[in-house]
Tab-separated table of C-alpha atoms (C1' of nucleotides) in Angstrom:
chain	number	residue	atom	x	y	z
A	245	UNK	CA	84.722	116.402	38.973
A	246	UNK	CA	83.311	117.254	42.400
A	247	UNK	CA	81.265	114.093	42.282
A	248	UNK	CA	84.253	111.803	42.412
A	249	UNK	CA	85.749	113.780	45.259
A	250	UNK	CA	82.594	113.223	47.257
A	251	UNK	CA	82.459	109.502	46.557
A	252	UNK	CA	86.049	109.064	47.649
A	253	UNK	CA	85.413	110.762	50.960
A	254	UNK	CA	82.271	108.820	51.855
A	255	UNK	CA	82.790	106.790	55.020
A	256	UNK	CA	81.276	103.454	54.049
A	257	UNK	CA	83.801	100.742	54.898
A	258	UNK	CA	84.006	98.854	58.206
A	259	UNK	CA	87.398	98.007	59.654
A	260	UNK	CA	87.157	94.392	58.554
A	261	UNK	CA	87.049	95.437	54.923
A	262	UNK	CA	89.887	97.872	55.477
A	263	UNK	CA	91.991	95.074	56.933
A	264	UNK	CA	91.516	92.971	53.820
A	265	UNK	CA	92.115	95.883	51.471
A	266	UNK	CA	95.289	97.086	53.153
A	267	UNK	CA	96.729	93.915	54.681
A	268	UNK	CA	96.958	95.725	57.994
A	269	UNK	CA	95.765	94.300	61.308
A	270	UNK	CA	92.948	95.971	63.230
A	271	UNK	CA	95.534	96.756	65.889
A	272	UNK	CA	97.690	98.595	63.391
A	273	UNK	CA	94.820	100.536	61.898
A	274	UNK	CA	93.590	101.659	65.316
A	275	UNK	CA	97.100	102.534	66.390
A	276	UNK	CA	97.602	104.782	63.366
A	277	UNK	CA	94.395	106.499	64.311
A	278	UNK	CA	95.674	106.912	67.863
A	279	UNK	CA	98.695	108.580	66.277
A	280	UNK	CA	96.326	110.821	64.339
A	281	UNK	CA	97.468	109.596	60.965
A	282	UNK	CA	93.916	108.685	59.963
A	283	UNK	CA	90.623	109.930	61.328
A	284	UNK	CA	87.769	107.623	60.342
A	285	UNK	CA	84.174	108.585	61.003
A	286	UNK	CA	82.015	106.641	63.437
A	287	UNK	CA	78.545	105.331	62.762
A	288	UNK	CA	75.626	105.566	65.210
A	289	UNK	CA	76.846	102.432	66.946
A	290	UNK	CA	80.379	103.776	67.426
A	291	UNK	CA	81.858	101.561	64.717
A	292	UNK	CA	84.707	103.090	62.705
A	293	UNK	CA	83.750	103.792	59.095
A	294	UNK	CA	86.444	104.445	56.469
A	295	UNK	CA	86.442	106.173	53.095
A	296	UNK	CA	88.449	105.351	49.979
A	297	UNK	CA	90.653	108.290	50.847
A	298	UNK	CA	91.314	106.670	54.211
A	299	UNK	CA	92.309	103.496	52.412
A	300	UNK	CA	94.784	105.415	50.279
A	301	UNK	CA	96.191	107.073	53.350
A	302	UNK	CA	96.630	103.728	55.102
A	303	UNK	CA	98.340	102.178	52.090
A	304	UNK	CA	100.658	105.164	52.010
A	305	UNK	CA	101.425	104.786	55.695
A	306	UNK	CA	102.199	101.136	55.118
A	307	UNK	CA	104.618	102.098	52.360
A	308	UNK	CA	106.311	104.711	54.517
A	309	UNK	CA	106.752	102.167	57.292
A	310	UNK	CA	108.181	99.674	54.826
A	311	UNK	CA	110.661	102.359	53.835
A	312	UNK	CA	111.736	102.520	57.453
A	313	UNK	CA	110.110	105.817	58.341
A	314	UNK	CA	108.681	105.824	61.845
A	315	UNK	CA	105.421	107.244	63.184
A	316	UNK	CA	106.963	110.592	64.041
A	317	UNK	CA	108.364	110.892	60.551
A	318	UNK	CA	105.081	110.069	58.901
A	319	UNK	CA	103.260	112.426	61.212
A	320	UNK	CA	105.675	115.155	60.177
A	321	UNK	CA	105.076	114.474	56.512
A	322	UNK	CA	101.328	114.810	56.912
A	323	UNK	CA	101.596	117.853	59.127
A	324	UNK	CA	103.714	119.528	56.458
A	325	UNK	CA	101.277	118.572	53.768
A	326	UNK	CA	98.375	119.965	55.787
A	327	UNK	CA	100.300	123.153	56.503
A	328	UNK	CA	101.004	123.736	52.824
A	329	UNK	CA	97.442	122.978	51.839
A	330	UNK	CA	96.155	125.477	54.354
A	331	UNK	CA	98.617	128.089	53.202
A	332	UNK	CA	97.775	127.560	49.560
A	333	UNK	CA	94.102	127.923	50.339
A	334	UNK	CA	94.745	131.066	52.360
A	335	UNK	CA	96.733	132.509	49.470
A	336	UNK	CA	93.859	131.967	47.107
A	337	UNK	CA	91.746	134.293	49.219
A	338	UNK	CA	94.070	137.315	48.952
A	339	UNK	CA	95.907	138.350	45.792
A	340	UNK	CA	99.627	137.556	45.845
A	341	UNK	CA	102.252	140.182	46.519
A	342	UNK	CA	105.591	139.985	44.727
A	343	UNK	CA	107.089	139.003	48.016
A	344	UNK	CA	104.676	136.073	48.338
A	345	UNK	CA	105.549	134.884	44.878
A	346	UNK	CA	109.250	134.898	45.704
A	347	UNK	CA	108.584	133.009	48.930
A	348	UNK	CA	106.526	130.346	47.195
A	349	UNK	CA	109.196	129.920	44.548
A	350	UNK	CA	111.846	129.584	47.197
A	351	UNK	CA	109.768	127.031	49.134
A	352	UNK	CA	109.332	124.996	45.990
A	353	UNK	CA	113.081	124.844	45.582
A	354	UNK	CA	113.643	123.986	49.198
A	355	UNK	CA	111.187	121.122	49.099
A	356	UNK	CA	113.119	119.322	46.399
A	357	UNK	CA	114.426	116.715	48.793
A	358	UNK	CA	118.154	116.109	48.910
A	359	UNK	CA	119.114	119.200	46.959
A	360	UNK	CA	119.977	121.104	50.068
A	361	UNK	CA	121.493	119.671	53.205
A	362	UNK	CA	119.882	120.390	56.573
A	363	UNK	CA	122.848	122.453	57.770
A	364	UNK	CA	122.878	124.803	54.784
A	365	UNK	CA	120.857	127.413	56.597
A	366	UNK	CA	122.358	130.533	55.116
A	367	UNK	CA	120.624	130.098	51.799
A	368	UNK	CA	117.430	129.115	53.550
A	369	UNK	CA	117.404	132.315	55.536
A	370	UNK	CA	118.320	134.674	52.761
A	371	UNK	CA	115.048	136.574	52.431
A	372	UNK	CA	116.363	138.434	49.370
A	373	UNK	CA	116.574	135.407	47.177
B	457	UNK	CA	89.768	101.235	31.980
B	458	UNK	CA	89.696	97.679	33.385
B	459	UNK	CA	90.844	99.072	36.709
B	460	UNK	CA	87.632	100.955	37.362
B	461	UNK	CA	85.563	97.931	36.401
B	462	UNK	CA	87.389	95.924	39.024
B	463	UNK	CA	86.938	98.506	41.752
B	464	UNK	CA	83.233	98.722	41.063
B	465	UNK	CA	82.795	94.996	41.406
B	466	UNK	CA	84.727	94.617	44.651
B	467	UNK	CA	82.456	93.353	47.429
B	468	UNK	CA	83.430	95.610	50.319
B	469	UNK	CA	80.225	97.041	51.787
B	470	UNK	CA	78.208	95.505	54.640
B	471	UNK	CA	74.440	95.629	54.515
B	472	UNK	CA	74.269	98.459	57.017
B	473	UNK	CA	76.154	100.751	54.667
B	474	UNK	CA	73.989	99.641	51.772
B	475	UNK	CA	70.892	100.527	53.764
B	476	UNK	CA	72.152	104.065	54.308
B	477	UNK	CA	73.291	104.461	50.711
B	478	UNK	CA	70.065	103.226	49.150
B	479	UNK	CA	67.439	104.104	51.725
B	480	UNK	CA	66.227	100.524	51.624
B	481	UNK	CA	65.550	98.369	54.681
B	482	UNK	CA	67.577	95.239	55.355
B	483	UNK	CA	64.378	93.321	54.798
B	484	UNK	CA	63.960	94.808	51.339
B	485	UNK	CA	67.558	94.232	50.344
B	486	UNK	CA	67.448	90.596	51.433
B	487	UNK	CA	64.116	90.094	49.734
B	488	UNK	CA	65.458	91.375	46.424
B	489	UNK	CA	68.267	88.905	46.790
B	490	UNK	CA	65.757	86.141	47.463
B	491	UNK	CA	64.130	87.191	44.193
B	492	UNK	CA	67.553	86.917	42.540
B	493	UNK	CA	67.693	90.571	41.591
B	494	UNK	CA	71.028	91.024	43.378
B	495	UNK	CA	73.642	88.449	44.327
B	496	UNK	CA	76.022	89.845	46.942
B	497	UNK	CA	79.118	87.921	47.942
B	498	UNK	CA	79.529	86.510	51.441
B	499	UNK	CA	82.564	86.931	53.671
B	500	UNK	CA	84.115	84.152	55.747
B	501	UNK	CA	81.591	84.779	58.482
B	502	UNK	CA	78.616	84.515	56.116
B	503	UNK	CA	77.954	88.263	56.143
B	504	UNK	CA	76.666	89.750	52.875
B	505	UNK	CA	79.200	91.989	51.153
B	506	UNK	CA	78.099	94.367	48.400
B	507	UNK	CA	79.929	96.095	45.552
B	508	UNK	CA	79.297	99.511	44.031
B	509	UNK	CA	77.675	97.719	41.132
B	510	UNK	CA	75.290	96.103	43.591
B	511	UNK	CA	74.452	99.541	44.944
B	512	UNK	CA	73.640	100.762	41.455
B	513	UNK	CA	71.480	97.746	40.879
B	514	UNK	CA	69.577	98.306	44.112
B	515	UNK	CA	69.008	101.966	43.329
B	516	UNK	CA	67.700	100.936	39.943
B	517	UNK	CA	65.366	98.396	41.516
B	518	UNK	CA	64.098	101.061	43.864
B	519	UNK	CA	63.372	103.311	40.885
B	520	UNK	CA	61.554	100.545	39.029
B	521	UNK	CA	59.421	99.871	42.083
B	522	UNK	CA	58.660	103.564	42.411
B	523	UNK	CA	57.493	103.431	38.815
B	524	UNK	CA	55.033	100.739	39.829
B	525	UNK	CA	56.837	97.799	38.230
B	526	UNK	CA	56.605	94.665	40.346
B	527	UNK	CA	59.219	92.034	41.148
B	528	UNK	CA	58.249	89.841	38.213
B	529	UNK	CA	58.568	92.811	35.886
B	530	UNK	CA	61.958	93.755	37.184
B	531	UNK	CA	63.104	90.172	37.065
B	532	UNK	CA	62.043	90.052	33.420
B	533	UNK	CA	63.983	93.212	32.636
B	534	UNK	CA	67.177	91.803	34.081
B	535	UNK	CA	66.669	88.410	32.512
B	536	UNK	CA	66.323	90.098	29.129
B	537	UNK	CA	69.408	92.164	29.735
B	538	UNK	CA	71.394	89.082	30.715
B	539	UNK	CA	70.114	87.196	27.691
B	540	UNK	CA	71.179	89.956	25.323
B	541	UNK	CA	74.567	90.306	26.966
B	542	UNK	CA	75.182	86.604	26.610
B	543	UNK	CA	74.102	86.662	23.001
B	544	UNK	CA	76.269	89.642	22.197
B	545	UNK	CA	79.248	87.930	23.754
B	546	UNK	CA	78.534	84.747	21.838
B	547	UNK	CA	78.319	86.725	18.620
B	548	UNK	CA	81.741	88.197	19.218
B	549	UNK	CA	83.204	84.719	19.089
B	550	UNK	CA	81.896	83.867	15.628
B	551	UNK	CA	81.853	86.261	12.668
B	552	UNK	CA	78.378	87.638	11.848
B	553	UNK	CA	76.312	86.358	8.972
B	554	UNK	CA	74.111	88.742	7.039
B	555	UNK	CA	71.162	87.074	8.665
B	556	UNK	CA	72.553	87.811	12.133
B	557	UNK	CA	73.040	91.437	11.263
B	558	UNK	CA	69.436	91.759	10.124
B	559	UNK	CA	68.221	90.053	13.289
B	560	UNK	CA	70.240	92.338	15.532
B	561	UNK	CA	68.975	95.388	13.701
B	562	UNK	CA	65.412	94.180	14.047
B	563	UNK	CA	65.867	93.491	17.778
B	564	UNK	CA	67.212	96.978	18.253
B	565	UNK	CA	64.076	98.385	16.708
B	566	UNK	CA	61.810	96.167	18.727
B	567	UNK	CA	63.436	97.148	22.015
B	568	UNK	CA	62.597	100.822	21.546
B	569	UNK	CA	59.846	100.674	24.136
B	570	UNK	CA	56.425	101.959	23.170
B	571	UNK	CA	57.092	102.063	19.464
B	572	UNK	CA	55.308	98.818	18.880
B	573	UNK	CA	52.234	97.573	20.717
B	574	UNK	CA	52.217	94.120	22.282
B	575	UNK	CA	49.565	92.827	19.882
B	576	UNK	CA	51.392	93.845	16.719
B	577	UNK	CA	52.883	90.442	16.231
B	578	UNK	CA	52.926	90.273	12.449
B	579	UNK	CA	55.840	92.652	12.115
B	580	UNK	CA	57.611	90.968	14.974
B	581	UNK	CA	57.394	87.615	13.291
B	582	UNK	CA	58.360	88.699	9.804
B	583	UNK	CA	61.740	87.022	9.497
B	584	UNK	CA	62.335	88.702	6.140
B	585	UNK	CA	62.618	92.197	7.518
C	1027	DT	C1'	33.580	89.348	48.466
C	1028	DA	C1'	36.650	85.853	50.219
C	1029	DA	C1'	40.990	83.921	49.529
C	1030	DA	C1'	45.566	84.096	47.878
C	1031	DT	C1'	49.690	86.537	46.854
C	1032	DC	C1'	53.021	90.288	47.103
C	1033	DA	C1'	56.131	93.341	49.398
C	1034	DT	C1'	57.472	94.639	53.721
C	1035	DG	C1'	57.604	94.897	58.907
C	1036	DT	C1'	58.914	92.887	63.106
C	1037	DA	C1'	60.675	89.827	66.744
C	1038	DA	C1'	63.617	86.109	68.766
C	1039	DG	C1'	67.805	83.872	69.324
C	1040	DA	C1'	72.465	82.836	67.629
C	1041	DA	C1'	76.742	84.065	65.586
C	1042	DA	C1'	80.020	87.328	63.882
C	1043	DA	C1'	82.286	91.768	64.004
C	1044	DA	C1'	83.988	95.524	66.361
C	1045	DG	C1'	84.768	98.385	70.577
C	1046	DT	C1'	87.945	99.344	74.730
C	1047	DG	C1'	91.497	98.413	77.983
C	1048	DA	C1'	95.272	95.924	79.788
C	1049	DC	C1'	99.254	93.284	79.511
C	1050	DA	C1'	102.818	90.734	76.539
C	1051	DT	C1'	106.323	90.574	72.942
C	1052	DT	C1'	109.787	91.940	69.736
C	1053	DG	C1'	113.241	94.663	67.596
C	1054	DA	C1'	115.861	98.848	67.498
C	1055	DA	C1'	118.058	102.796	69.734
C	1056	DT	C1'	120.336	104.549	73.757
D	3	DA	C1'	120.740	96.159	79.908
D	4	DT	C1'	117.004	99.332	79.633
D	5	DT	C1'	113.798	101.846	77.164
D	6	DC	C1'	110.662	102.753	73.744
D	7	DA	C1'	107.970	102.108	69.523
D	8	DA	C1'	105.003	99.105	67.019
D	9	DT	C1'	102.278	95.241	67.201
D	10	DG	C1'	100.120	90.975	69.197
D	11	DT	C1'	96.838	88.958	72.191
D	12	DC	C1'	93.191	88.348	75.550
D	13	DA	C1'	88.934	89.388	78.070
D	14	DC	C1'	84.674	91.330	78.167
D	15	DT	C1'	80.921	94.262	76.137
D	16	DT	C1'	78.181	96.260	72.542
D	17	DT	C1'	76.656	96.396	67.866
D	18	DT	C1'	75.664	94.261	63.602
D	19	DT	C1'	74.054	90.688	60.894
D	20	DC	C1'	72.104	86.169	60.155
D	21	DT	C1'	67.992	82.978	59.734
D	22	DT	C1'	63.399	81.725	60.632
D	23	DA	C1'	58.872	82.630	61.583
D	24	DC	C1'	54.799	85.095	61.902
D	25	DA	C1'	52.143	89.595	61.060
D	26	DT	C1'	50.163	93.108	57.996
D	27	DG	C1'	48.359	96.012	54.438
D	28	DA	C1'	47.655	96.306	49.492
D	29	DT	C1'	46.487	93.983	45.306
D	30	DT	C1'	45.031	90.109	42.428
D	31	DT	C1'	42.463	86.366	41.546
D	32	DA	C1'	38.911	82.918	42.070
DNA sequence: TAAATCATGTAAGAAAAAGTGACATTGAAT
DNA sequence: ATTCAATGTCACTTTTTCTTACATGATTTA
């Protein structure tokens, strides 16, 4: 299903359409870009062009904001996501060591939000888990 | 899968995007509309807005033209298609009579292009088939 | 072959959409 | 009360799109 992936990442929508589809103002959409939460392409005439993936991202941002999360928080979420993606991809290159497997397992546990409080660092730092 | 149907019929693309996606000139795209081969929506500012279905239609038109079929021919093809769609929908309302079933079967045969020559009208008109 | 028609190109002028940059506003946190 | 984050608004410019009209090359038709 590489085809679908491609279609969803095609930058074909002007900002006017994105406004209607997301119920966001042009100001908001451009501001989120300024905050590096979305990175639309530009056409030859310097007009922003968005993909369906961009739309999804913007809808998600809108939801996060509605939940009361601020820009910094959202930025953090996406940075984390990108970091994990990159790491996962890197792992696929090299075979996993036992140590890697344990680390991944541990990370999975840690990312179950709310299970562990921020100040419970001892467990977090126990490399022998 | 009504969801997908909806997405494909959403008018979200400006003509510039359609040009890039189809490799057709604005002039061509507008001309095909003039010939009623496509019927894009308009936004509040009177700009043409196209759906993914419209894109498919335009690509198909381009292929027909490449095959040497002219506007009238293409128009005929789509008129036929629309006619059959309408008929099929109408049939779904009422239960089918035996006669209807035979007619549908016959039409199916007739629409297998090339099987029957244009001048072989006797078979075509034999209502007892 | 001359004339008409088809499909497309092109140009002009107007209107709409989108760009940037600056300043204003509002609500929440300090 | 001040600051800051998120958004609104305005001014001015560039790009895109619209419509209308006329031009052109390739086919059809008379």
